[in-house]
Coordinates of C-alpha atoms and ligand atoms in Angstrom, one line a residue:
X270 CA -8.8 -4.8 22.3
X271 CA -6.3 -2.1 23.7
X272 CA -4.3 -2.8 20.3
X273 CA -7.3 -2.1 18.4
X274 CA -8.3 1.1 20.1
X275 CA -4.2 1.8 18.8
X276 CA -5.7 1.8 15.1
X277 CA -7.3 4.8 15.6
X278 CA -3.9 6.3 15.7
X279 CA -2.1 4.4 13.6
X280 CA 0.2 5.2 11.0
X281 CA -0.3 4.6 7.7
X282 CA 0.6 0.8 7.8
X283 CA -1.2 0.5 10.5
X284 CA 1.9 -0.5 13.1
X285 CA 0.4 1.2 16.2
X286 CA 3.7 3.1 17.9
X287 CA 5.0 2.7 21.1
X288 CA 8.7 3.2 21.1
X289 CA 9.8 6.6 20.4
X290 CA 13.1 8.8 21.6
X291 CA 11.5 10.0 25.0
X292 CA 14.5 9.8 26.7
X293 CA 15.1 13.6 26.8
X294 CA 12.1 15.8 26.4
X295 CA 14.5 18.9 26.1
X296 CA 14.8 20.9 22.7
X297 CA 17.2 19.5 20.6
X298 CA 18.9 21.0 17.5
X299 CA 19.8 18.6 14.7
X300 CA 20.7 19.5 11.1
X301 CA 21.0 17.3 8.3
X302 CA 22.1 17.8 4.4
X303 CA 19.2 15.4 3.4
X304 CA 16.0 14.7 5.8
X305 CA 14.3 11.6 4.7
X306 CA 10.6 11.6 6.7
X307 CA 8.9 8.5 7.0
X308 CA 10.9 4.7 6.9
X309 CA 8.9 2.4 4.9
X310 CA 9.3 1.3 1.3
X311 CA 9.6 5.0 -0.3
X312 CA 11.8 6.5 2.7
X313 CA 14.5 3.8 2.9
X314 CA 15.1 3.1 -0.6
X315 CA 15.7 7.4 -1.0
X316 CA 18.0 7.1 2.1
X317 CA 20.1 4.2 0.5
X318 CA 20.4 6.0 -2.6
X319 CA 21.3 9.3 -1.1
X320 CA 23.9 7.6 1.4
X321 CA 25.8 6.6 -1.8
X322 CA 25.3 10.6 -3.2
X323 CA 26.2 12.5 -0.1
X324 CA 27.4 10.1 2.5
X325 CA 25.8 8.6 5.3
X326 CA 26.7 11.1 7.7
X327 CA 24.6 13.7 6.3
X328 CA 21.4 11.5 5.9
X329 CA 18.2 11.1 8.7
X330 CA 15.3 9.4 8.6
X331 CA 12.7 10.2 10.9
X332 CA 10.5 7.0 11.5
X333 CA 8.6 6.1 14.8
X334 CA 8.4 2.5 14.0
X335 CA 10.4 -0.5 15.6
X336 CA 9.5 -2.8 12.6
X337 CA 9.4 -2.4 8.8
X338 CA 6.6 -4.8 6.9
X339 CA 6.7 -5.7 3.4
X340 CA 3.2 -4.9 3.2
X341 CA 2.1 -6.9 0.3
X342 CA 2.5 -9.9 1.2
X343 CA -0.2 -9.3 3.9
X344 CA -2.4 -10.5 0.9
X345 CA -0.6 -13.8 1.1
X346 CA -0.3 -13.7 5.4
X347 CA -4.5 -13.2 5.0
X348 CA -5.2 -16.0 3.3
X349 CA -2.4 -18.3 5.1
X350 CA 0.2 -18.8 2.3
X351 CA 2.8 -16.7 4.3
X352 CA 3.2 -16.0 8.1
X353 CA 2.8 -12.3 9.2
X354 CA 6.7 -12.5 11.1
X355 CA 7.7 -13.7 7.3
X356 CA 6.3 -10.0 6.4
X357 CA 8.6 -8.1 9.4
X358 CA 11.9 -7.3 10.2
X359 CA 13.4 -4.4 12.7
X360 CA 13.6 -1.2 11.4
X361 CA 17.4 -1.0 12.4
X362 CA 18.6 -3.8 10.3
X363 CA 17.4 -2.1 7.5
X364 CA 18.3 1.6 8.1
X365 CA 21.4 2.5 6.0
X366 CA 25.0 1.6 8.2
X367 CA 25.6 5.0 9.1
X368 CA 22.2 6.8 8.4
X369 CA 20.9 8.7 11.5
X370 CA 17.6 6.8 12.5
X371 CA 15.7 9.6 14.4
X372 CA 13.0 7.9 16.0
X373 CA 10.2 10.2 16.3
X374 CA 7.2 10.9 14.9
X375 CA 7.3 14.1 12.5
X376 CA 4.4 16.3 13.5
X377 CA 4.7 19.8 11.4
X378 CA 6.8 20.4 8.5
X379 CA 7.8 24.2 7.9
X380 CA 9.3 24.4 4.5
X381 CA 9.8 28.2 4.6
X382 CA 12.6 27.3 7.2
X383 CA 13.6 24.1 6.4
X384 CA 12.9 22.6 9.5
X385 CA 11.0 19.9 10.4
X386 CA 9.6 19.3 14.1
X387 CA 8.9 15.9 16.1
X388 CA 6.4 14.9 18.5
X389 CA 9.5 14.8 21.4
X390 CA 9.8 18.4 20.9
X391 CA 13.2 18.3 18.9
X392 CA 13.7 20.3 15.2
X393 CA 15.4 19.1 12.6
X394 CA 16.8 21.7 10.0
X395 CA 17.8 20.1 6.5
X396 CA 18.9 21.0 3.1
X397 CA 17.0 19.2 1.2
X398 CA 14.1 17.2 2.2
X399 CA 12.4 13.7 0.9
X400 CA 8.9 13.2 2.1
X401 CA 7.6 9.6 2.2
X402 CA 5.1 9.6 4.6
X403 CA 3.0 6.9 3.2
X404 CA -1.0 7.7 3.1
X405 CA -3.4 7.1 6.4
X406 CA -5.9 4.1 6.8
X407 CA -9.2 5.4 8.0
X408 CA -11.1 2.3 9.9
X409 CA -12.9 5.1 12.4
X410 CA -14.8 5.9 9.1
X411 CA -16.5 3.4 9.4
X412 CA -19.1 3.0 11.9
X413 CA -19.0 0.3 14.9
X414 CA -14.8 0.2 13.5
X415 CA -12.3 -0.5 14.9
X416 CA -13.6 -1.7 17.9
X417 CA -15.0 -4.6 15.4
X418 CA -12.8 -6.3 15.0
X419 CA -12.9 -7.9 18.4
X420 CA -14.9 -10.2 17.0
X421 CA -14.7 -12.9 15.3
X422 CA -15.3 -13.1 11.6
X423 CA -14.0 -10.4 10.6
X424 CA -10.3 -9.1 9.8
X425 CA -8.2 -6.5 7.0
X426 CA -5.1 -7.3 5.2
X427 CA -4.5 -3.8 5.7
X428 CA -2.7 -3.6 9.0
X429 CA -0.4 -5.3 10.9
X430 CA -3.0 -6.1 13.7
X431 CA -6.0 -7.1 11.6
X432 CA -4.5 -9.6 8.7
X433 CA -4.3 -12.3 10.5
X434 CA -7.9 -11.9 11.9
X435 CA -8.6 -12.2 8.0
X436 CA -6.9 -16.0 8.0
X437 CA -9.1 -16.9 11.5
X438 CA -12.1 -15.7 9.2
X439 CA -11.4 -17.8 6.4
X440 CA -10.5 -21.2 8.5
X441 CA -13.7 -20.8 10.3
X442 CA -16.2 -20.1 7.6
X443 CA -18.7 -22.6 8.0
X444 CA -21.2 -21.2 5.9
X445 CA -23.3 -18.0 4.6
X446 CA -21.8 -14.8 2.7
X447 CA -17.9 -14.1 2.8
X448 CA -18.3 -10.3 1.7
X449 CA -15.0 -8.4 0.4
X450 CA -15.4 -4.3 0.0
X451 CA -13.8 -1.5 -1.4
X452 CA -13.9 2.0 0.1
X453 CA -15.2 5.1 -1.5
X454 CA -11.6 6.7 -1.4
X455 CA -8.2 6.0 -3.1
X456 CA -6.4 3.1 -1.6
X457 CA -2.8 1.6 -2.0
X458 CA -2.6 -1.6 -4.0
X459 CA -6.7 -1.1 -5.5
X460 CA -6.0 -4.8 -6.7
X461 CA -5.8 -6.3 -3.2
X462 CA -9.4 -5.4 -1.8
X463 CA -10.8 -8.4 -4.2
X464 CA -6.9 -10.6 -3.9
X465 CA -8.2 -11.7 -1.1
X466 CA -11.5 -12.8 -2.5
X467 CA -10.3 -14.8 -5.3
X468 CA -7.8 -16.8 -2.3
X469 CA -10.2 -17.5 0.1
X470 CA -12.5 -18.5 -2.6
X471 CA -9.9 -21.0 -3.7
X472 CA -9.4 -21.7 0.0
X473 CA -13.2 -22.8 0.3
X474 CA -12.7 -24.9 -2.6
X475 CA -9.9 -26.4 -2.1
X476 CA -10.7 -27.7 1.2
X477 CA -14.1 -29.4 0.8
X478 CA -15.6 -31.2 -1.5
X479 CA -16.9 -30.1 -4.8
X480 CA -20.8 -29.4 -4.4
X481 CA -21.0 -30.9 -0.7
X482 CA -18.7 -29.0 1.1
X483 CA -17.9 -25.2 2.8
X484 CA -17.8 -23.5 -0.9
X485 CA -21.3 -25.1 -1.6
X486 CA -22.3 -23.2 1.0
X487 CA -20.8 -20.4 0.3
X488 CA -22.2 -17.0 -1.7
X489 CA -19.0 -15.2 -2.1
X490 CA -19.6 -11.3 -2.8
X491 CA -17.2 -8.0 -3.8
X492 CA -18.7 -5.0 -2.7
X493 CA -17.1 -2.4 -4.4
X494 CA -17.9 1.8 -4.2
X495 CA -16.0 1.8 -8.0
X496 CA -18.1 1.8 -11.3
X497 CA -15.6 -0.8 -12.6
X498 CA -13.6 -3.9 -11.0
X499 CA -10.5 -2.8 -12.2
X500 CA -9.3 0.5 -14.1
X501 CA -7.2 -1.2 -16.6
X502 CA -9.7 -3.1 -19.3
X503 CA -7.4 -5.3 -20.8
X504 CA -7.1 -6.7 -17.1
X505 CA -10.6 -5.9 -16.1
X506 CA -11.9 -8.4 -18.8
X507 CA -9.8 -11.2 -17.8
X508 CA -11.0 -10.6 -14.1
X509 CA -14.7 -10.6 -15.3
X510 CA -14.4 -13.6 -17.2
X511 CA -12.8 -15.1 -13.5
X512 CA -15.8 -13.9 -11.6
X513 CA -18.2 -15.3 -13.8
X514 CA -16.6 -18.5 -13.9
X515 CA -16.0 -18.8 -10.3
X516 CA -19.5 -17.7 -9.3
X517 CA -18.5 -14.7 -7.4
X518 CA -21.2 -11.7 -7.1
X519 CA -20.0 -8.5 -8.1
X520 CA -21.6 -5.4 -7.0
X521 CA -20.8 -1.8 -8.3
X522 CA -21.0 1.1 -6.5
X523 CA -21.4 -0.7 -2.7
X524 CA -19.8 1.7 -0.2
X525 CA -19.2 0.2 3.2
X526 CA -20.6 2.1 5.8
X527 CA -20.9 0.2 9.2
X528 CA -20.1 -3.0 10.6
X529 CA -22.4 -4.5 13.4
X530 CA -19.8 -6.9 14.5
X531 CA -22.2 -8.3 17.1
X532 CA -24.6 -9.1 14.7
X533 CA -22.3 -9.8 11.6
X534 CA -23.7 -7.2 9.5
X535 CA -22.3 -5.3 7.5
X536 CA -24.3 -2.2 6.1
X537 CA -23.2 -0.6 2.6
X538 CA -24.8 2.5 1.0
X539 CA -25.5 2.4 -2.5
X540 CA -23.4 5.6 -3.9
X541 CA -25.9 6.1 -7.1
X542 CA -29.1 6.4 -4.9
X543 CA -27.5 8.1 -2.3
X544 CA -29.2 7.7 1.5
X545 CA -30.3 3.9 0.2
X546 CA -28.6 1.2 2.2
X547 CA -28.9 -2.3 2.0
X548 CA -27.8 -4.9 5.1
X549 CA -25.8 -8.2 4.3
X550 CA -25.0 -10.6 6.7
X551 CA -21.9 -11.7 7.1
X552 CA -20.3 -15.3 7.9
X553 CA -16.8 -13.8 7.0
X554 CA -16.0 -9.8 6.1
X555 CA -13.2 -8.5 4.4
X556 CA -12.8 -4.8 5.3
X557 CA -10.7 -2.5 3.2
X558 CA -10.8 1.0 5.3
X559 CA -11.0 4.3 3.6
X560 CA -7.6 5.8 3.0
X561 CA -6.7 9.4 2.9
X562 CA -3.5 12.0 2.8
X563 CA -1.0 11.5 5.8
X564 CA -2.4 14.3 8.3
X565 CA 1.1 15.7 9.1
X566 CA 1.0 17.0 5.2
X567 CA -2.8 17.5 4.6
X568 CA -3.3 21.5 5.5
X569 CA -0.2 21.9 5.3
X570 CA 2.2 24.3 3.0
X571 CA 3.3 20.9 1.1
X572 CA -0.3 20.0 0.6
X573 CA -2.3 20.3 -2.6
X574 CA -5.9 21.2 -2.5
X575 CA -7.4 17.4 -1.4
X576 CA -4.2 16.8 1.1
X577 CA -1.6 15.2 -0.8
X578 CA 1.8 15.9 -1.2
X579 CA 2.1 18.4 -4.1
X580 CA 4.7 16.9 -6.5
X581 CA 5.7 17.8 -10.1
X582 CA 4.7 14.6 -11.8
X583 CA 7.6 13.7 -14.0
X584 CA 10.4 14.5 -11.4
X585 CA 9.3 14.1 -8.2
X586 CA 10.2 17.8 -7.0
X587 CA 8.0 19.9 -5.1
X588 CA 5.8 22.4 -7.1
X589 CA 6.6 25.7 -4.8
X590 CA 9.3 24.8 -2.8
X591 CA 12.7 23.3 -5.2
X592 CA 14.6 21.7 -2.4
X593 CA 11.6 19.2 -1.1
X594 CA 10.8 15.9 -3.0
X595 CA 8.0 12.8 -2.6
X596 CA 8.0 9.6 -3.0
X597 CA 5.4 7.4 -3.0
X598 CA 1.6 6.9 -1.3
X599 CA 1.8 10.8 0.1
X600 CA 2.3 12.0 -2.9
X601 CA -0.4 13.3 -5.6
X602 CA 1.0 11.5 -8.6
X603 CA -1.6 10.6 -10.7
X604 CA -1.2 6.8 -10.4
X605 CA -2.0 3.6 -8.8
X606 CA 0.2 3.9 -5.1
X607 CA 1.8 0.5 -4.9
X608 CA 4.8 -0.3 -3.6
X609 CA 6.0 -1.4 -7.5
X610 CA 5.6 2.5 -8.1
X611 CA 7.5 3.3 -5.0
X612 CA 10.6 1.1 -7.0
X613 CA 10.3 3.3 -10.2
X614 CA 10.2 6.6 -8.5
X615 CA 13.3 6.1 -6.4
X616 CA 15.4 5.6 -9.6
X617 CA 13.7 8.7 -11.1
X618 CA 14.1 10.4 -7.7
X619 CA 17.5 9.6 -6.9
X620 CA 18.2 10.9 -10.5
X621 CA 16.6 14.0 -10.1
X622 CA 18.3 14.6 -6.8
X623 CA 21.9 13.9 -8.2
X624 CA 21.2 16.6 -11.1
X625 CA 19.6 18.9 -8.3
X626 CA 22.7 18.5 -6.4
X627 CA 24.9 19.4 -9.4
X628 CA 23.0 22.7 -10.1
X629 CA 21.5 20.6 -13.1
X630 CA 18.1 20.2 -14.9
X631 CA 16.6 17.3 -13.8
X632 CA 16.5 15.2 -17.3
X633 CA 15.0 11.9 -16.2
X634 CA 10.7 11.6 -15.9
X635 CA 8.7 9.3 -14.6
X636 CA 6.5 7.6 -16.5
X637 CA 3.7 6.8 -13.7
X638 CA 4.4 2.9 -14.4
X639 CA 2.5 1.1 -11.4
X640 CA 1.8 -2.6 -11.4
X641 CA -0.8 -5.0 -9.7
X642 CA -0.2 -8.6 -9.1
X643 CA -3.7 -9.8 -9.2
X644 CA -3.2 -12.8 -7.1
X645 CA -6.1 -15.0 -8.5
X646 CA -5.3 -18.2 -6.6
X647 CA -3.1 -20.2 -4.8
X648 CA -0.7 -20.4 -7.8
X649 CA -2.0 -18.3 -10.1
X650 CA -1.4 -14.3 -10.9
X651 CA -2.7 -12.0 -13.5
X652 CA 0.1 -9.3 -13.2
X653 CA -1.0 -6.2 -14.4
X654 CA 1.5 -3.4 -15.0
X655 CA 0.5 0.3 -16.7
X656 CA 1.2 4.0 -16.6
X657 CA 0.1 7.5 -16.6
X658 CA -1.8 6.4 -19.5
X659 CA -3.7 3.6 -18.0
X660 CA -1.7 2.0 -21.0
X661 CA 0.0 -1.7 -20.3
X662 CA 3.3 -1.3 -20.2
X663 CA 4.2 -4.6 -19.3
X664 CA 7.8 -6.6 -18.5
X665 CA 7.5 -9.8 -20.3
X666 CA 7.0 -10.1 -24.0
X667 CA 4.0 -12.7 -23.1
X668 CA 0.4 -11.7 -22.7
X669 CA 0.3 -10.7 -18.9
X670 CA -3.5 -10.6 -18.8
X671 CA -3.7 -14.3 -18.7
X672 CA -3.6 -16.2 -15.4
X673 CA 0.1 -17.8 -15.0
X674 CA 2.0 -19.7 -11.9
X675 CA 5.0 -18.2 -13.1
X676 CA 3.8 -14.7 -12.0
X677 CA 3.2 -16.1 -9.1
X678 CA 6.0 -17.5 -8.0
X679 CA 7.2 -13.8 -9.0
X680 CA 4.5 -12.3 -6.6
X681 CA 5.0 -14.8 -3.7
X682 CA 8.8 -16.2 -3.9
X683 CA 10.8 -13.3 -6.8
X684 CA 9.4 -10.0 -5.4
X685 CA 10.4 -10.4 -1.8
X686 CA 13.8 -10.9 -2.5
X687 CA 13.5 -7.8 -4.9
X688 CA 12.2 -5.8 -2.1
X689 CA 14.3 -6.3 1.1
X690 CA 17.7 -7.2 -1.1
X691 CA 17.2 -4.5 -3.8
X692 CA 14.8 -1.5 -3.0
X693 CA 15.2 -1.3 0.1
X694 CA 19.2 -0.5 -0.6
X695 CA 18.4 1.6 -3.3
X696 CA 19.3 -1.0 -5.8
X697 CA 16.2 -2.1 -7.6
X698 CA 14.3 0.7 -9.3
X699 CA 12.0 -1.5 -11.3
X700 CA 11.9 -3.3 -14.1
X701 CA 12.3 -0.6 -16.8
X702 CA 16.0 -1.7 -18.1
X703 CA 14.6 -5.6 -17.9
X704 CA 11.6 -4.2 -20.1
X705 CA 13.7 -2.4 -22.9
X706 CA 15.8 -6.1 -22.9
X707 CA 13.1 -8.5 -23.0
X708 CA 11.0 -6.3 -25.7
X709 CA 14.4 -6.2 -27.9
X710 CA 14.9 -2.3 -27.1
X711 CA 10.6 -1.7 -28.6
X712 CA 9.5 -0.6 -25.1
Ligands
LIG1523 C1 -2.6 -5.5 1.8 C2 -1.6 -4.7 0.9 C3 -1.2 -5.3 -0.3 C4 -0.4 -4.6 -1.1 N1 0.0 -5.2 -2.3 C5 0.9 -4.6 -3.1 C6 1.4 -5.3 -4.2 O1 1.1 -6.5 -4.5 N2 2.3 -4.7 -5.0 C7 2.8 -3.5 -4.7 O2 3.6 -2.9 -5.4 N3 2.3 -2.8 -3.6 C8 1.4 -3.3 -2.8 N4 1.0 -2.7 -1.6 C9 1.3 -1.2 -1.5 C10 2.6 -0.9 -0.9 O3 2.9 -1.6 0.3 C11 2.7 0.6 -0.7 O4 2.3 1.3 -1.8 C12 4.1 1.0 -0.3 O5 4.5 0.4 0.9 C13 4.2 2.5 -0.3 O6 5.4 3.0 0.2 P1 5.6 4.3 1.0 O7 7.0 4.5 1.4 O8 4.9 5.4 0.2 O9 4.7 4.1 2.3 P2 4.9 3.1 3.5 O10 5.7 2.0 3.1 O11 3.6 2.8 4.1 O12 5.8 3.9 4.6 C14 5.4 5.1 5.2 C15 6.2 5.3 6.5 O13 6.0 6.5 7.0 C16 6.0 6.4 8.4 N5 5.2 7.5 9.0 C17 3.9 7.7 9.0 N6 3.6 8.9 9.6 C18 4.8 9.3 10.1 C19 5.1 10.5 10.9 N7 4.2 11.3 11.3 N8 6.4 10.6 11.2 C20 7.4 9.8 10.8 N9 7.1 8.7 10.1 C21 5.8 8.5 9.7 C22 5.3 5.0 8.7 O14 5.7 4.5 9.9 C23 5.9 4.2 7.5 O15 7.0 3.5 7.9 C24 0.1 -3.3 -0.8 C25 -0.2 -2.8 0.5 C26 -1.1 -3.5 1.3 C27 -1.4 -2.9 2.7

């Protein structure tokens, strides 16, 4: 329970924090050319890229964290295909050689003087500054979370200390509703909220026999507070036609709003007849939390009007202040946060950065290209990639809509790989290039 009560204050990834620099509470002066805040995805791939621009001496990432997760794969961990350690490694062996690690917790950033101060007390001055602070899960939103989820039946592929209380769930269904929601909030990855409900509803088929066993029994249900069940069509139709095929219960504007763990109940409000709520027991829930703008940036001079980080959305520079840059789920770019767009901008970023640098015009924009793998089974993905447009803008010249085991061994096996061997060293910035080859120069 004590690591429960942590989610309150988690970060955004949920890892709760218990290793900072306390050493020394004493003011400390540091200055850096480039201040990278914030080590996940966004953070580390910037600081590899700008190691190779400006050497590592002159780079800093501030990051509280003692591990770094390759957060979608939690989908897989959830439903048992992967094991959370697989998802984990030490945040030192993937800082940068040479790139200070400042292990803090950034609490205000003052842009007027370029400095940046921690929660020991310490302030950082920089030159130039890349914020990639992720966004903040919200589980106190919810009433009777997170304390919750100290019992059983319930779990979140969302954090660290919750996805694997999604795979207890799902062995231990015996029978009743396994419920699934989406909050009334932007989220990062919106495809994963029903992921999850497509495996375990493979799960309950796969293990027990057709008609007799655990999926017989089973009324499997996707509470979701959108109007659709996915923003793209030409991928929403091909997850309607799965639903209907699969006998899983769809229902529109659902917005979870407490969780009577005791009782497994789960009570949603119905956000077109606002005040009504309707009560659905639970044998297994699924909780996506509400999501909002990290709270060190949200009020703040960086801050657009809702919270997040005000970025110009073709080059990833700051609207009011031309030496700050974001990257990725703090930011307010107009497109689906997933860790694929996090890939994308860090090319475009570390381009605009290198003209920036050069007292140049950044020339390069950013294209909002996002992409989903909608994980539809235990072999099968749907892998949905699109842009600012809500256009497909997809990598191979083969209908991506469909179901395929290629995509994913992509998703489960390819993307990994990708991840720690080539974003994370500033080496992979999304398929793009691929693209133009595969679609003979078209796209
Ligand atoms: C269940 C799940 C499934 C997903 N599936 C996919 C998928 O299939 N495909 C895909 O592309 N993406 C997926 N994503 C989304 C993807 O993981 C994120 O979009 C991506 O990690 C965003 O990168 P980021 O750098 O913006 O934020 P993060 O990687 O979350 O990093 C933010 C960092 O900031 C640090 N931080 C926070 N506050 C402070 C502070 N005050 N001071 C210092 N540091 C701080 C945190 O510790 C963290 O390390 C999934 C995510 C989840 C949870």
């Amino acid at each position: 329970m004590s690591s429960l009560r942590h989610l309150r204050q988690c970060h955004p990834a949920g890892i709760a924090i218990s290793h900072y620099h306390t050493s020394s509470r004493a003011l400390s002066k540091q200055s850096y050319k480039v201040l990278v805040l914030g080590g996940g995805s966004g953070g580390i791939a910037m600081s590899a890229r700008l190691k190779r621009m400006v050497g590592a001496e002159n780079v800093a990432v501030v990051e509280p964290s003692e591990m770094h997760y390759y957060q979608p794969i939690w989908t897989l961990v959830g439903a048992g295909a992967k094991t959370l350690a697989s998802s984990g490694r030490s945040t030192s062996s993937i800082m940068p050689s040479g790139v200070k690690w400042v292990k803090s917790k950034v609490e205000e950033i003052n842009p007027e003087t370029n400095t940046v101060r921690t929660d020991d007390g310490s302030e950082i001055s920089y030159e130039y500054l890349i914020v990639a602070l992720g966004l903040q899960l919200h589980f106190e939103k919810i009433k009777g979370l997170p304390e919750g989820f100290g019992h059983p039946k319930i779990g979140s592929n969302y954090s660290v200390e919750t996805v694997d209380k999604t795979w207890k769930a799902l062995q231990d269904f015996k029978e009743g509703n396994a419920v699934f929601t989406f909050p009334n909030t932007p989220v990062k990855c919106a495809g994963a909220p029903q992921k999850i409900m497509y495996l375990s509803d493979a799960f309950l088929r796969k293990f027990s026999a057709p008609k007799t066993g655990k999926r017989a029994k089973a009324n499997v249900i996707y509470n979701t507070s959108l109007p659709v069940l996915f923003g793209i069509k030409k991928y929403a139709d091909t997850l309607w036609d799965i639903v209907k095929t699969r006998d899983l219960q769809v229902n529109l504007r659902h917005n979870l709003i407490e969780v009577r763990a005791d009782k497994q109940e789960a009570v949603f409000e119905n956000l077109d007849k606002p005040g009504e709520t309707k009560v659905f027991e639970y044998e297994m829930l699924h909780v996506t939390p509400p999501m909002g703008p990290s709270l060190v940036i949200k009020g703040g001079p960086l801050a657009d009007e809702v919270g997040w980080l005000d970025v110009n959305k073709e080059t990833l520079q700051h609207n009011k202040y031309p030496n700050v840059f974001g990257i990725g789920d703090c930011t307010n770019l107009p497109t689906a946060k997933t860790g694929a767009a996090v890939a994308a901008q860090s090319a475009i970023l570390g381009r605009t950065i290198s003209r920036i640098l050069k007292n140049q015009i950044p020339d390069k924009k950013y294209d909002g290209y996002t992409s989903c793998p909608l994980v539809t089974s235990y072999n099968t993905v749907v892998l949905a990639e699109f842009d600012y447009n809500a256009q497909p803008l997809e990598t191979f010249p083969i209908n991506q809509a469909k179901e395929r085991r290629l995509m994913y061994y992509m998703k489960a096996d390819v993307m990994p790989h990708l991840y720690w061997h080539g974003l994370l060293r500033g080496l992979w910035g999304g398929p793009g290039p691929y693209r133009k080859l595969m679609h003979l120069g078209m796209k």
